[in-house]
Coordinates of C-alpha atoms and ligand atoms in Angstrom, one line a residue:
M891 CA -0.2 -0.4 0.2
L892 CA 2.7 2.3 1.1
V893 CA 4.6 1.5 -2.2
L894 CA 1.7 2.6 -4.4
L895 CA 1.0 5.8 -2.4
V896 CA 4.4 6.9 -3.0
C897 CA 4.4 6.0 -6.8
A898 CA 0.7 7.9 -6.8
V899 CA 2.7 10.7 -5.9
G900 CA 5.6 11.3 -8.0
A901 CA 2.6 11.0 -10.7
N902 CA 1.4 14.2 -9.7
R903 CA 4.7 15.7 -9.2
P904 CA 3.7 19.2 -10.7
A905 CA 1.2 19.7 -8.0
F906 CA 3.5 18.5 -5.1
A907 CA 6.5 20.9 -6.5
Q908 CA 4.5 23.7 -5.2
A909 CA 5.3 25.1 -1.8
P910 CA 2.7 24.9 1.0
I911 CA 1.2 28.1 1.6
V912 CA 2.1 28.9 5.8
Y913 CA 0.0 30.0 8.2
Q914 CA 1.3 31.2 11.6
L915 CA -1.5 32.1 14.3
S916 CA -0.2 33.7 17.6
F917 CA -2.0 34.9 20.8
A918 CA 0.3 37.3 22.6
E919 CA -3.3 39.5 23.0
R920 CA -5.1 36.4 23.9
E921 CA -6.6 38.2 26.6
H922 CA -8.3 40.9 24.2
R923 CA -9.8 38.0 22.1
V924 CA -7.3 39.0 19.1
M925 CA -5.5 36.4 17.3
D926 CA -2.6 37.4 14.7
V927 CA -2.2 35.7 11.7
E928 CA 0.6 35.5 9.3
A929 CA 0.0 34.1 5.7
T930 CA 2.3 34.0 3.3
F931 CA 1.9 32.8 -0.5
T932 CA 5.5 31.3 -2.2
D933 CA 5.8 30.2 -5.8
L934 CA 3.1 32.5 -7.0
P935 CA 2.6 32.6 -10.5
A936 CA 1.7 35.9 -12.5
G937 CA -1.5 37.7 -12.7
P938 CA -3.2 39.2 -9.3
L939 CA -3.4 37.3 -6.0
L940 CA -7.0 37.6 -5.2
L941 CA -7.4 36.8 -1.0
R942 CA -10.4 36.6 0.8
M943 CA -12.2 35.7 3.8
S944 CA -14.8 33.2 3.7
R945 CA -18.7 34.7 3.9
S946 CA -19.9 30.9 4.8
S947 CA -18.4 27.7 6.7
P948 CA -19.3 24.2 5.8
G949 CA -22.3 22.6 7.9
R950 CA -23.6 26.0 8.1
Y951 CA -26.1 27.8 5.5
A952 CA -26.6 31.8 6.3
L953 CA -23.9 34.2 5.1
H954 CA -22.0 35.4 8.2
D955 CA -19.2 37.8 6.7
F956 CA -16.2 36.4 8.9
A957 CA -14.4 40.0 7.1
K958 CA -16.3 41.9 9.9
N959 CA -13.8 41.0 12.8
V960 CA -10.3 41.0 10.3
F961 CA -8.4 44.5 10.8
N962 CA -4.9 46.3 10.9
V963 CA -4.2 44.1 7.2
R964 CA -0.8 44.4 6.4
I965 CA 0.5 42.6 2.7
T966 CA 3.5 42.7 1.5
D967 CA 6.7 41.3 -0.3
A968 CA 9.5 39.6 0.7
A969 CA 11.1 42.5 2.0
G970 CA 7.9 44.2 4.0
T971 CA 7.5 46.8 1.2
P972 CA 3.8 47.2 1.2
L973 CA 1.7 46.0 -2.1
T974 CA -1.4 48.1 -3.5
V975 CA -4.2 46.2 -2.7
K976 CA -7.6 46.3 -4.5
R977 CA -10.7 46.5 -2.6
T978 CA -13.7 44.7 -5.1
N979 CA -16.0 44.0 -2.2
P980 CA -16.0 44.1 1.4
H981 CA -14.6 40.3 2.1
A982 CA -12.0 40.7 -0.8
W983 CA -8.6 42.1 -0.7
D984 CA -6.4 41.7 -4.6
V985 CA -3.1 42.2 -4.7
T986 CA -2.3 43.5 -8.3
E987 CA 1.2 43.4 -8.7
H988 CA 3.4 41.4 -6.4
G989 CA 6.6 38.7 -7.2
A990 CA 6.5 35.0 -6.7
L991 CA 6.3 35.8 -2.7
V992 CA 3.1 37.5 -0.8
R993 CA 3.1 37.9 3.2
V994 CA -0.2 39.0 4.6
R995 CA -0.4 40.0 8.6
Y996 CA -3.7 41.2 10.4
Q997 CA -5.5 40.6 13.1
V998 CA -9.0 38.8 13.5
Y999 CA -11.2 39.7 16.7
G1000 CA -12.7 36.2 17.9
D1001 CA -15.5 36.4 21.0
W1002 CA -17.9 33.4 19.8
I1003 CA -17.3 29.7 21.4
D1004 CA -19.9 27.4 19.4
G1005 CA -19.3 25.5 15.8
T1006 CA -19.0 28.4 13.4
Y1007 CA -17.2 31.5 14.9
L1008 CA -13.6 31.7 16.7
S1009 CA -13.2 32.7 20.2
I1010 CA -10.1 33.2 21.5
D1011 CA -9.5 34.3 25.4
S1012 CA -6.9 33.4 28.1
T1013 CA -8.0 30.2 28.1
H1014 CA -7.9 28.8 25.0
A1015 CA -8.2 29.7 21.0
H1016 CA -10.9 28.3 19.5
I1017 CA -10.8 28.5 15.7
N1018 CA -13.2 28.0 12.9
M1019 CA -11.3 28.2 10.0
P1020 CA -13.2 30.0 8.1
A1021 CA -14.0 32.5 10.7
A1022 CA -10.0 33.1 10.8
L1023 CA -8.2 32.3 7.8
M1024 CA -7.7 34.7 4.2
W1025 CA -7.3 32.2 1.8
A1026 CA -5.9 32.6 -2.4
H1027 CA -8.3 31.7 -5.6
G1028 CA -6.7 29.6 -7.1
L1029 CA -4.9 27.9 -5.1
E1030 CA -7.5 25.9 -4.1
L1031 CA -5.5 22.1 -4.5
R1032 CA -2.2 23.5 -2.8
S1033 CA -1.0 22.5 1.0
T1034 CA -0.7 24.3 3.5
T1035 CA 0.9 24.0 6.9
V1036 CA -0.3 25.7 9.9
R1037 CA 2.1 26.7 12.6
F1038 CA 0.4 27.1 16.0
D1039 CA 2.7 29.4 18.0
V1040 CA 1.5 28.0 21.9
P1041 CA 2.1 30.8 24.9
A1042 CA 5.1 29.6 26.6
G1043 CA 3.9 28.3 30.0
S1044 CA 0.7 27.9 29.1
G1045 CA 0.2 24.3 29.3
W1046 CA -1.6 24.9 25.8
R1047 CA -1.7 21.1 23.3
V1048 CA -3.7 20.8 20.2
A1049 CA -6.5 18.9 19.3
T1050 CA -7.5 19.1 15.2
Q1051 CA -8.3 16.6 12.4
L1052 CA -5.1 18.6 10.5
F1053 CA -2.3 16.3 9.6
P1054 CA 0.9 16.0 12.3
G1055 CA 3.8 18.4 10.9
T1056 CA 7.3 18.6 11.8
D1057 CA 6.3 19.3 15.7
P1058 CA 3.5 19.2 18.5
A1059 CA 2.2 22.6 17.1
T1060 CA 3.1 22.2 13.3
F1061 CA -0.1 20.7 11.0
T1062 CA -0.7 20.2 7.4
A1063 CA -3.5 20.2 5.4
P1064 CA -3.3 18.9 1.3
T1065 CA -6.4 21.1 -0.2
L1066 CA -7.8 24.2 1.0
Q1067 CA -11.4 22.6 1.3
Y1068 CA -9.7 20.2 3.9
L1069 CA -8.4 23.2 5.5
M1070 CA -11.6 24.8 6.4
D1071 CA -13.2 21.2 7.1
S1072 CA -10.6 21.3 10.2
P1073 CA -11.7 23.2 13.4
T1074 CA -8.8 23.7 16.0
E1075 CA -8.7 23.8 19.8
V1076 CA -5.9 24.8 21.4
S1077 CA -5.9 25.0 25.2
A1078 CA -5.0 22.7 28.5
L1079 CA -7.3 20.5 26.8
A1080 CA -7.8 16.9 28.3
M1081 CA -7.0 13.7 25.9
R1082 CA -8.7 10.7 25.8
S1083 CA -8.7 7.9 23.2
F1084 CA -9.5 4.6 22.1
V1085 CA -9.5 2.1 19.1
V1086 CA -12.3 0.3 17.3
P1087 CA -10.8 -2.2 15.2
D1088 CA -12.5 -2.4 11.7
G1089 CA -11.7 -5.1 9.4
D1090 CA -7.8 -4.9 8.6
R1091 CA -8.2 -0.6 10.0
M1092 CA -7.1 -0.1 13.6
P1093 CA -9.1 4.0 13.8
T1094 CA -8.0 5.6 16.9
F1095 CA -11.2 7.9 18.3
R1096 CA -10.0 10.5 20.3
I1097 CA -11.7 12.9 22.7
A1098 CA -10.3 15.9 23.4
A1099 CA -12.2 18.2 26.4
H1100 CA -11.8 21.6 27.6
H1101 CA -13.8 21.6 30.3
T1102 CA -14.3 22.7 34.0
G1103 CA -15.8 18.9 34.9
T1104 CA -13.8 16.5 36.1
D1105 CA -11.2 13.5 35.1
A1106 CA -14.2 10.9 35.7
D1107 CA -16.7 12.5 34.2
L1108 CA -14.4 12.7 30.8
E1109 CA -13.6 9.0 31.5
A1110 CA -17.3 7.8 31.3
L1111 CA -18.4 9.9 28.1
T1112 CA -15.4 8.7 26.4
R1113 CA -17.1 5.3 27.1
D1114 CA -20.1 6.8 25.8
A1115 CA -18.8 7.3 22.7
E1116 CA -17.6 4.2 22.2
R1117 CA -20.8 3.0 22.5
I1118 CA -22.0 5.3 19.9
V1119 CA -18.9 5.1 17.6
R1120 CA -19.5 1.1 17.4
E1121 CA -23.6 1.2 17.0
A1122 CA -23.3 3.8 13.9
R1123 CA -20.7 1.7 12.5
G1124 CA -23.4 -1.3 12.8
V1125 CA -25.4 0.9 9.9
Y1126 CA -22.6 0.9 7.7
R1127 CA -20.5 -1.6 8.6
E1128 CA -17.4 -0.1 8.1
F1129 CA -15.9 3.4 9.3
P1130 CA -15.1 5.5 6.5
A1131 CA -11.5 5.8 5.9
Y1132 CA -10.5 8.4 8.3
E1133 CA -7.4 10.5 6.9
G1134 CA -5.0 10.1 9.1
N1135 CA -6.9 6.8 10.8
T1136 CA -8.2 9.4 13.2
Y1137 CA -11.4 10.9 14.3
T1138 CA -12.0 13.8 16.9
F1139 CA -14.6 14.4 19.3
I1140 CA -13.2 18.0 19.9
G1141 CA -15.3 19.5 23.2
D1142 CA -15.8 22.9 24.8
W1143 CA -17.5 22.2 28.1
V1144 CA -16.7 25.8 29.6
P1145 CA -19.9 28.1 31.2
W1146 CA -18.8 31.0 28.5
A1147 CA -19.8 28.8 25.9
N1148 CA -22.8 29.0 23.2
G1149 CA -24.5 25.6 23.0
D1150 CA -23.9 24.2 19.4
A1151 CA -22.3 21.0 17.4
M1152 CA -20.8 21.2 14.0
E1153 CA -19.6 18.4 12.1
H1154 CA -17.0 17.4 10.0
R1155 CA -15.1 15.2 7.9
D1156 CA -12.9 13.1 10.5
S1157 CA -13.5 15.7 13.7
T1158 CA -16.8 17.2 15.4
I1159 CA -17.0 20.6 17.7
I1160 CA -19.4 20.4 20.3
T1161 CA -20.2 23.2 22.8
G1162 CA -21.9 24.0 25.3
P1163 CA -22.0 26.1 29.0
R1164 CA -22.4 23.3 31.4
T1165 CA -20.2 20.5 32.7
I1166 CA -20.0 17.2 30.8
R1167 CA -21.5 15.4 33.7
A1168 CA -24.6 18.4 33.9
D1169 CA -25.3 17.9 29.8
R1170 CA -25.0 14.2 29.5
G1171 CA -28.1 13.8 27.7
D1172 CA -27.2 16.6 25.0
I1173 CA -23.6 15.5 25.0
L1174 CA -24.5 12.1 23.6
D1175 CA -26.7 13.5 21.3
S1176 CA -24.4 15.9 19.6
M1177 CA -22.0 12.7 19.3
A1178 CA -24.3 10.4 18.1
H1179 CA -25.8 13.3 15.2
E1180 CA -22.5 14.4 14.3
F1181 CA -20.5 11.5 14.6
F1182 CA -23.3 9.5 11.6
H1183 CA -22.5 12.6 9.2
S1184 CA -19.0 11.3 8.8
W1185 CA -20.8 9.1 6.6
N1186 CA -23.9 11.3 5.9
V1187 CA -23.0 14.9 4.8
E1188 CA -19.1 14.3 5.0
R1189 CA -18.4 11.7 2.2
I1190 CA -22.5 10.7 1.2
R1191 CA -23.2 14.0 -0.2
P1192 CA -25.3 16.2 -2.2
R1193 CA -23.9 17.8 -5.3
S1194 CA -25.3 20.9 -4.5
L1195 CA -22.9 20.8 -1.5
E1196 CA -19.7 20.0 -3.6
P1197 CA -17.6 21.7 -3.4
F1198 CA -18.7 23.6 -0.8
D1199 CA -18.8 27.7 -1.9
F1200 CA -17.0 30.0 1.4
E1201 CA -18.1 33.1 -0.9
D1202 CA -21.7 32.8 -1.0
Q1203 CA -25.0 30.5 0.3
N1204 CA -24.9 26.8 -0.4
L1205 CA -28.2 26.4 -2.0
S1206 CA -29.1 22.1 -1.1
G1207 CA -33.0 20.7 -1.6
E1208 CA -31.3 17.4 -0.1
L1209 CA -30.5 18.5 3.9
W1210 CA -33.7 16.3 4.6
L1211 CA -31.4 13.6 4.1
A1212 CA -27.9 15.3 4.9
E1213 CA -29.5 16.6 8.3
G1214 CA -32.9 14.9 8.5
F1215 CA -31.4 11.6 8.2
T1216 CA -29.3 12.0 10.2
N1217 CA -31.6 13.5 12.7
Y1218 CA -33.3 10.4 12.5
Y1219 CA -30.1 8.2 13.3
G1220 CA -28.9 9.9 16.3
P1221 CA -31.5 9.4 18.7
L1222 CA -31.9 5.4 17.0
V1223 CA -28.2 4.6 17.2
L1224 CA -28.5 5.8 21.0
A1225 CA -31.7 3.6 21.6
R1226 CA -29.7 0.9 20.1
A1227 CA -26.6 1.3 22.1
G1228 CA -29.0 1.2 25.6
L1229 CA -28.0 4.9 25.7
T1230 CA -31.4 6.0 26.1
T1231 CA -34.7 4.6 27.0
P1232 CA -37.2 3.1 24.3
A1233 CA -39.7 6.0 26.2
A1234 CA -37.1 8.4 25.4
F1235 CA -36.9 7.4 21.9
A1236 CA -40.2 7.8 21.1
A1237 CA -40.8 11.6 22.9
E1238 CA -38.1 12.7 21.0
L1239 CA -39.6 11.1 17.5
G1240 CA -43.0 12.1 18.9
A1241 CA -42.2 15.6 18.9
A1242 CA -40.8 15.5 15.5
I1243 CA -44.1 13.9 14.1
D1244 CA -46.6 15.9 15.7
T1245 CA -44.3 19.3 14.4
V1246 CA -44.7 18.1 10.6
I1247 CA -48.6 16.8 11.0
T1248 CA -49.7 20.1 12.7
S1249 CA -47.9 23.0 10.8
P1250 CA -49.6 24.6 8.0
A1251 CA -46.2 25.1 6.8
R1252 CA -46.4 21.5 5.1
R1253 CA -49.0 22.7 2.8
V1254 CA -46.8 25.8 1.5
R1255 CA -43.3 24.1 1.0
T1256 CA -42.2 20.6 0.3
A1257 CA -39.7 19.3 2.7
E1258 CA -37.3 19.6 -0.7
E1259 CA -38.2 23.0 -0.6
M1260 CA -37.8 23.7 3.3
S1261 CA -33.8 22.6 2.9
Q1262 CA -33.8 25.5 0.2
M1263 CA -34.4 27.6 2.9
A1264 CA -31.5 26.8 5.1
P1265 CA -29.4 30.0 4.0
F1266 CA -32.5 31.9 5.6
V1267 CA -32.7 30.0 8.9
D1268 CA -29.4 28.3 9.9
A1269 CA -27.9 30.7 12.1
A1270 CA -29.3 33.6 10.1
T1271 CA -30.1 36.8 11.5
S1272 CA -32.7 39.0 10.2
V1273 CA -34.3 42.7 11.3
D1274 CA -37.7 42.0 9.8
R1275 CA -40.2 39.8 11.2
T1276 CA -40.8 36.2 9.0
S1277 CA -43.6 34.0 8.0
F1278 CA -41.8 31.4 9.2
D1279 CA -44.3 30.1 12.1
N1280 CA -46.8 29.4 9.5
T1281 CA -44.5 28.4 6.2
F1282 CA -41.7 27.1 8.0
I1283 CA -40.8 23.4 9.4
S1284 CA -37.2 22.4 9.6
Y1285 CA -35.8 20.4 7.9
Y1286 CA -34.0 18.2 10.6
T1287 CA -37.5 17.9 11.8
W1288 CA -39.2 16.8 9.1
G1289 CA -36.6 15.4 7.5
S1290 CA -36.2 12.7 10.8
A1291 CA -40.5 12.3 10.3
I1292 CA -39.4 10.7 6.7
G1293 CA -36.5 8.8 8.0
L1294 CA -38.6 7.2 10.7
G1295 CA -41.7 7.0 8.1
L1296 CA -39.6 5.3 5.3
D1297 CA -37.7 2.9 7.9
L1298 CA -41.2 1.8 9.3
T1299 CA -42.6 1.0 5.4
L1300 CA -39.8 -0.7 4.3
R1301 CA -39.8 -2.9 7.5
E1302 CA -43.5 -3.2 7.3
R1303 CA -43.6 -4.0 3.5
T1304 CA -40.5 -6.3 3.4
N1305 CA -41.4 -8.2 7.2
Q1306 CA -37.8 -6.1 8.3
R1307 CA -35.8 -7.8 5.1
V1308 CA -35.2 -4.3 4.1
T1309 CA -34.7 -1.6 6.1
L1310 CA -33.0 2.3 5.8
D1311 CA -30.1 1.1 6.9
D1312 CA -29.9 -0.8 3.6
L1313 CA -30.6 1.8 2.1
M1314 CA -27.4 4.1 4.1
R1315 CA -25.6 1.5 2.7
A1316 CA -26.4 1.6 -0.4
L1317 CA -25.7 5.4 -0.9
W1318 CA -22.5 4.5 1.3
Q1319 CA -21.4 2.1 -1.0
K1320 CA -21.7 4.1 -4.8
F1321 CA -21.5 8.3 -3.6
G1322 CA -19.8 7.7 -0.2
K1323 CA -17.3 5.0 0.1
P1324 CA -14.9 5.8 -3.5
G1325 CA -13.7 9.4 -2.1
G1326 CA -11.9 11.6 -4.3
R1327 CA -8.9 12.2 -5.7
S1328 CA -8.0 15.2 -3.4
I1329 CA -8.0 14.8 -0.1
G1330 CA -11.3 16.6 1.4
Y1331 CA -13.6 16.7 -1.8
V1332 CA -16.1 13.8 -2.9
D1333 CA -16.1 12.8 -6.6
N1334 CA -19.3 11.4 -6.3
P1335 CA -22.0 13.4 -5.1
Y1336 CA -25.6 12.6 -5.4
T1337 CA -28.6 14.1 -6.6
I1338 CA -32.5 13.4 -5.3
D1339 CA -33.1 11.5 -8.4
D1340 CA -30.1 9.5 -7.4
V1341 CA -31.0 8.7 -4.7
R1342 CA -35.0 8.0 -5.8
R1343 CA -33.5 5.6 -7.9
T1344 CA -31.2 3.9 -5.5
L1345 CA -34.3 3.4 -2.9
G1346 CA -35.9 1.7 -6.3
A1347 CA -33.0 -0.3 -6.3
V1348 CA -32.8 -1.5 -2.7
V1349 CA -36.5 -2.5 -2.3
N1350 CA -36.7 -4.0 -6.2
D1351 CA -39.7 -1.5 -6.9
Q1352 CA -39.1 1.6 -8.8
A1353 CA -42.7 2.5 -9.0
F1354 CA -42.7 2.6 -4.4
A1355 CA -39.7 4.8 -4.7
D1356 CA -41.2 7.3 -7.0
E1357 CA -44.3 7.2 -5.4
F1358 CA -42.4 8.0 -1.8
F1359 CA -40.8 11.0 -3.1
R1360 CA -44.0 12.2 -5.0
R1361 CA -45.3 12.3 -1.9
Y1362 CA -44.0 12.8 1.4
I1363 CA -40.4 14.4 0.1
Q1364 CA -41.4 16.5 -3.3
G1365 CA -45.0 16.7 -1.8
H1366 CA -47.0 17.8 1.0
D1367 CA -48.3 14.3 2.2
V1368 CA -47.1 12.1 5.7
V1369 CA -47.1 8.4 6.1
D1370 CA -49.9 7.0 8.4
Y1371 CA -47.2 7.6 11.3
E1372 CA -50.3 6.1 14.2
S1373 CA -50.3 2.3 12.2
L1374 CA -46.5 2.2 11.4
L1375 CA -45.8 2.6 14.9
A1376 CA -48.6 0.2 16.8
R1377 CA -46.3 -2.7 14.1
A1378 CA -43.6 -1.5 16.9
G1379 CA -45.7 -1.2 20.0
F1380 CA -45.7 2.7 20.1
A1381 CA -49.0 3.8 20.8
W1382 CA -50.4 7.5 19.2
R1383 CA -52.4 9.2 21.7
R1384 CA -53.3 12.8 22.3
V1385 CA -51.9 15.3 24.9
A1386 CA -55.2 17.1 26.0
A1387 CA -57.7 14.9 24.6
G1388 CA -61.7 16.6 24.5
R1389 CA -59.6 20.2 25.5
A1390 CA -61.1 23.4 23.8
T1391 CA -58.0 25.4 21.6
L1392 CA -58.2 28.8 20.4
G1393 CA -54.6 27.8 18.1
L1394 CA -51.2 26.9 19.1
L1395 CA -50.8 30.6 20.3
R1396 CA -48.1 32.3 22.1
L1397 CA -49.5 35.0 24.4
Q1398 CA -47.9 37.3 27.1
D1399 CA -49.3 39.6 29.7
G1400 CA -50.7 42.5 27.3
G1401 CA -51.2 45.1 30.3
A1402 CA -55.4 45.1 30.1
G1403 CA -55.6 42.2 28.8
A1404 CA -53.3 38.8 26.7
R1405 CA -51.1 39.7 24.2
I1406 CA -50.8 37.5 20.7
A1407 CA -47.4 37.6 20.6
A1408 CA -46.2 35.6 17.7
A1409 CA -48.0 34.1 14.5
V1410 CA -51.3 33.0 14.6
P1411 CA -51.1 29.1 12.9
F1412 CA -52.9 29.1 9.7
D1413 CA -56.9 27.6 9.9
S1414 CA -56.4 28.0 13.7
P1415 CA -60.0 29.1 15.3
A1416 CA -57.8 31.8 16.4
F1417 CA -57.1 32.3 12.6
R1418 CA -60.4 31.8 11.4
A1419 CA -61.4 34.2 13.4
G1420 CA -59.4 37.2 11.9
L1421 CA -56.7 37.4 15.0
D1422 CA -53.7 37.7 14.1
R1423 CA -50.0 39.0 15.9
D1424 CA -50.1 41.5 18.6
D1425 CA -54.1 41.3 18.8
L1426 CA -55.3 41.6 22.9
I1427 CA -57.7 39.8 23.6
V1428 CA -59.9 41.7 26.4
A1429 CA -62.7 39.2 26.5
V1430 CA -64.1 35.7 26.1
G1431 CA -68.1 36.0 25.8
D1432 CA -68.7 37.7 29.2
T1433 CA -66.0 37.3 30.7
A1434 CA -63.0 39.5 31.3
V1435 CA -59.3 39.1 30.1
R1436 CA -56.9 40.9 31.9
G1437 CA -53.6 38.9 31.2
A1438 CA -52.9 35.6 29.6
A1439 CA -53.8 33.2 32.6
D1440 CA -57.2 34.5 32.1
L1441 CA -57.3 33.5 28.4
I1442 CA -56.0 30.0 29.7
R1443 CA -58.8 29.6 32.0
A1444 CA -61.5 30.6 29.7
I1445 CA -60.7 28.5 27.0
A1446 CA -60.4 25.7 29.3
A1447 CA -63.9 26.3 30.3
R1448 CA -65.3 25.4 26.8
K1449 CA -65.4 22.0 24.8
P1450 CA -64.5 21.8 21.0
G1451 CA -67.3 22.8 19.0
D1452 CA -68.4 25.6 21.3
R1453 CA -68.7 29.1 19.7
A1454 CA -68.0 32.6 21.8
S1455 CA -67.1 36.0 21.1
I1456 CA -64.0 37.4 21.3
T1457 CA -63.1 40.7 22.3
F1458 CA -59.7 42.6 21.1
E1459 CA -58.1 45.5 20.6
R1460 CA -56.1 46.2 17.6
H1461 CA -54.0 49.2 16.6
G1462 CA -55.9 50.8 19.5
Q1463 CA -59.6 50.3 18.3
R1464 CA -62.0 47.3 20.1
S1465 CA -63.2 45.1 17.5
T1466 CA -65.5 41.5 18.3
A1467 CA -65.1 38.5 16.4
T1468 CA -66.6 35.0 16.4
V1469 CA -64.4 31.6 17.3
T1470 CA -65.2 28.6 17.7
F1471 CA -63.3 26.4 19.5
D1472 CA -61.2 23.3 17.8
E1473 CA -60.2 20.3 19.9
D1474 CA -56.2 20.3 21.0
P1475 CA -54.4 18.7 17.8
R1476 CA -51.3 18.1 19.6
H1477 CA -50.6 14.1 20.0
E1478 CA -47.4 12.2 22.1
L1479 CA -45.7 8.9 21.2
V1480 CA -45.6 6.6 23.9
P1481 CA -44.6 2.5 24.5
L1482 CA -47.5 1.0 24.5
E1483 CA -46.8 -0.5 28.0
Q1484 CA -47.2 2.6 29.7
T1485 CA -50.6 3.0 28.1
G1486 CA -51.3 0.4 30.4
A1487 CA -52.2 -2.2 27.2
A1488 CA -49.4 -4.9 27.3
L1489 CA -47.1 -5.8 24.0
T1490 CA -48.1 -8.8 21.6
D1491 CA -45.1 -11.4 20.2
A1492 CA -45.3 -9.5 16.9
Q1493 CA -44.7 -6.4 18.4
R1494 CA -41.9 -7.1 20.9
Q1495 CA -40.2 -8.3 17.5
F1496 CA -41.0 -5.8 15.6
R1497 CA -39.5 -2.9 18.4
Q1498 CA -36.7 -5.7 19.2
A1499 CA -35.1 -6.1 15.2
W1500 CA -35.8 -2.4 15.0
L1501 CA -34.0 -1.0 18.4
S1502 CA -31.7 -3.7 19.3
S1503 CA -27.9 -3.5 19.1
H1504 CA -26.9 -3.8 15.5
A1505 CA -23.2 -3.2 16.5
G1506 CA -21.6 -6.1 15.8
N1507 CA -23.1 -6.6 12.5
S1508 CA -20.4 -6.6 9.5
F1509 CA -19.9 -7.0 5.9
Ligands
ZN672 ZN1 -26.3 18.1 11.2

């Protein structure tokens, strides 16, 4: 293998002859949340050097405009003489005339710990590369060397998926895509690791934690991580070929962190303000989800995201699969690994199904179209109000409901012979496993039609696959969850049977009444009566309403189908409308045992085949 690899490198010699781009990252002003960056570009071809700060970050879909935190930019030649720079847009530094070497020095401010931004402080440098590194157009396939100037006496060390270099503070990346995909934590972190044999490979899994908890907490988390890793492997029956044969979970669990998790090819960043012990459930959720991404999205990748465009929004109609199916498999992997109960698994997926069934947004956009909304909703900010309460369902939520619906439909129609795991493995074999000629790239990304055809092949019934996509992914229908889930011994039941509602309204005390504080759901009783956001309800029938609690009591006194007059104020004018109350539409999913009924043998077997451990599975 090694000999072959050396030959392959020799064949590509021209690309490797170019000197690597070198970044030096220093932290002299870390207490002021500033990082110093020096980037040296050598062996430059003639023509302008087009330097850029990214506007987007892999796995996040809104624009972030990272250039906003960059200052003191100095661009010089080898002798330190300033070069002429043209600013063609806020993210661009175009060096029109230069020699073989250009040196760029700048400072960048970072004070946000999560999976997207930069955080520098006296305890660490937490670096998401797109938020930190200026890069050059046309040099995307050049290798990079990154040197971390670890402060003397700090005890800081480096955790990253970047390739180890000549010393513990020097790393390399083979391409720009890989560099940008390699978040790095530099701090007095604690590291644990384990190995899981996989055929003839022995991949290492590391947990690198910058945290305020105990060693025992970290060790318990490492044991949980190993169960997750083995269980996720049971779906695909092999690990991806992690670059460097290593996958790293990087955790930042300090009180000043924000809750987040972000996937990468060979690592994940998981952050939160609570300790490992206090946040165990959420951390395991994140680990299971992000680790599943090392197949689904990092390698089984939609064509719409490949290669990732760092300068623009990345529009994808496939996030119901890339994020949504991952969101189904996260809880499923935890249930199979015995890290959650069937009841907790049912509660999580039940909430997703309930949202999809009851949300009026399902009539407005399909799951494919919801995916295309990501640039407006995934860490996006807007000054003006939006209609999203009525027109948007998260592709995480709808996608997980589709994943559940498809899995159960396949299990029912084939007597569990074909499951969603088979589809994921088929997608892995066809689109993920072939990999890419350049590290960090995927040469065989999929389209939505590829997935439809792969499903047809897996079930040996293209008409079924076409119909499923037409109705449930590119249409507005939902599967019959109640009957499908009954097969596995789960009950779909009303949360508040017989209780009247005006619709799922967000209410505030409005001084002299109850104010509607968010969009009124389309087709709800309040909507049909002409009520809307900001209206102040002051009476129901003859009963005065002086606050939200009064309104909730007044509704509780009615029955579904009852009619009543509602008095409300809007823009200072008082009006009256007539409402007809509906029955509270909310449902929940619970194990049948919890309702007092007993599981049949068939239900027990169905649930067992679905939710028991698959960790021992292999090709
Ligand atoms: Zn995700």
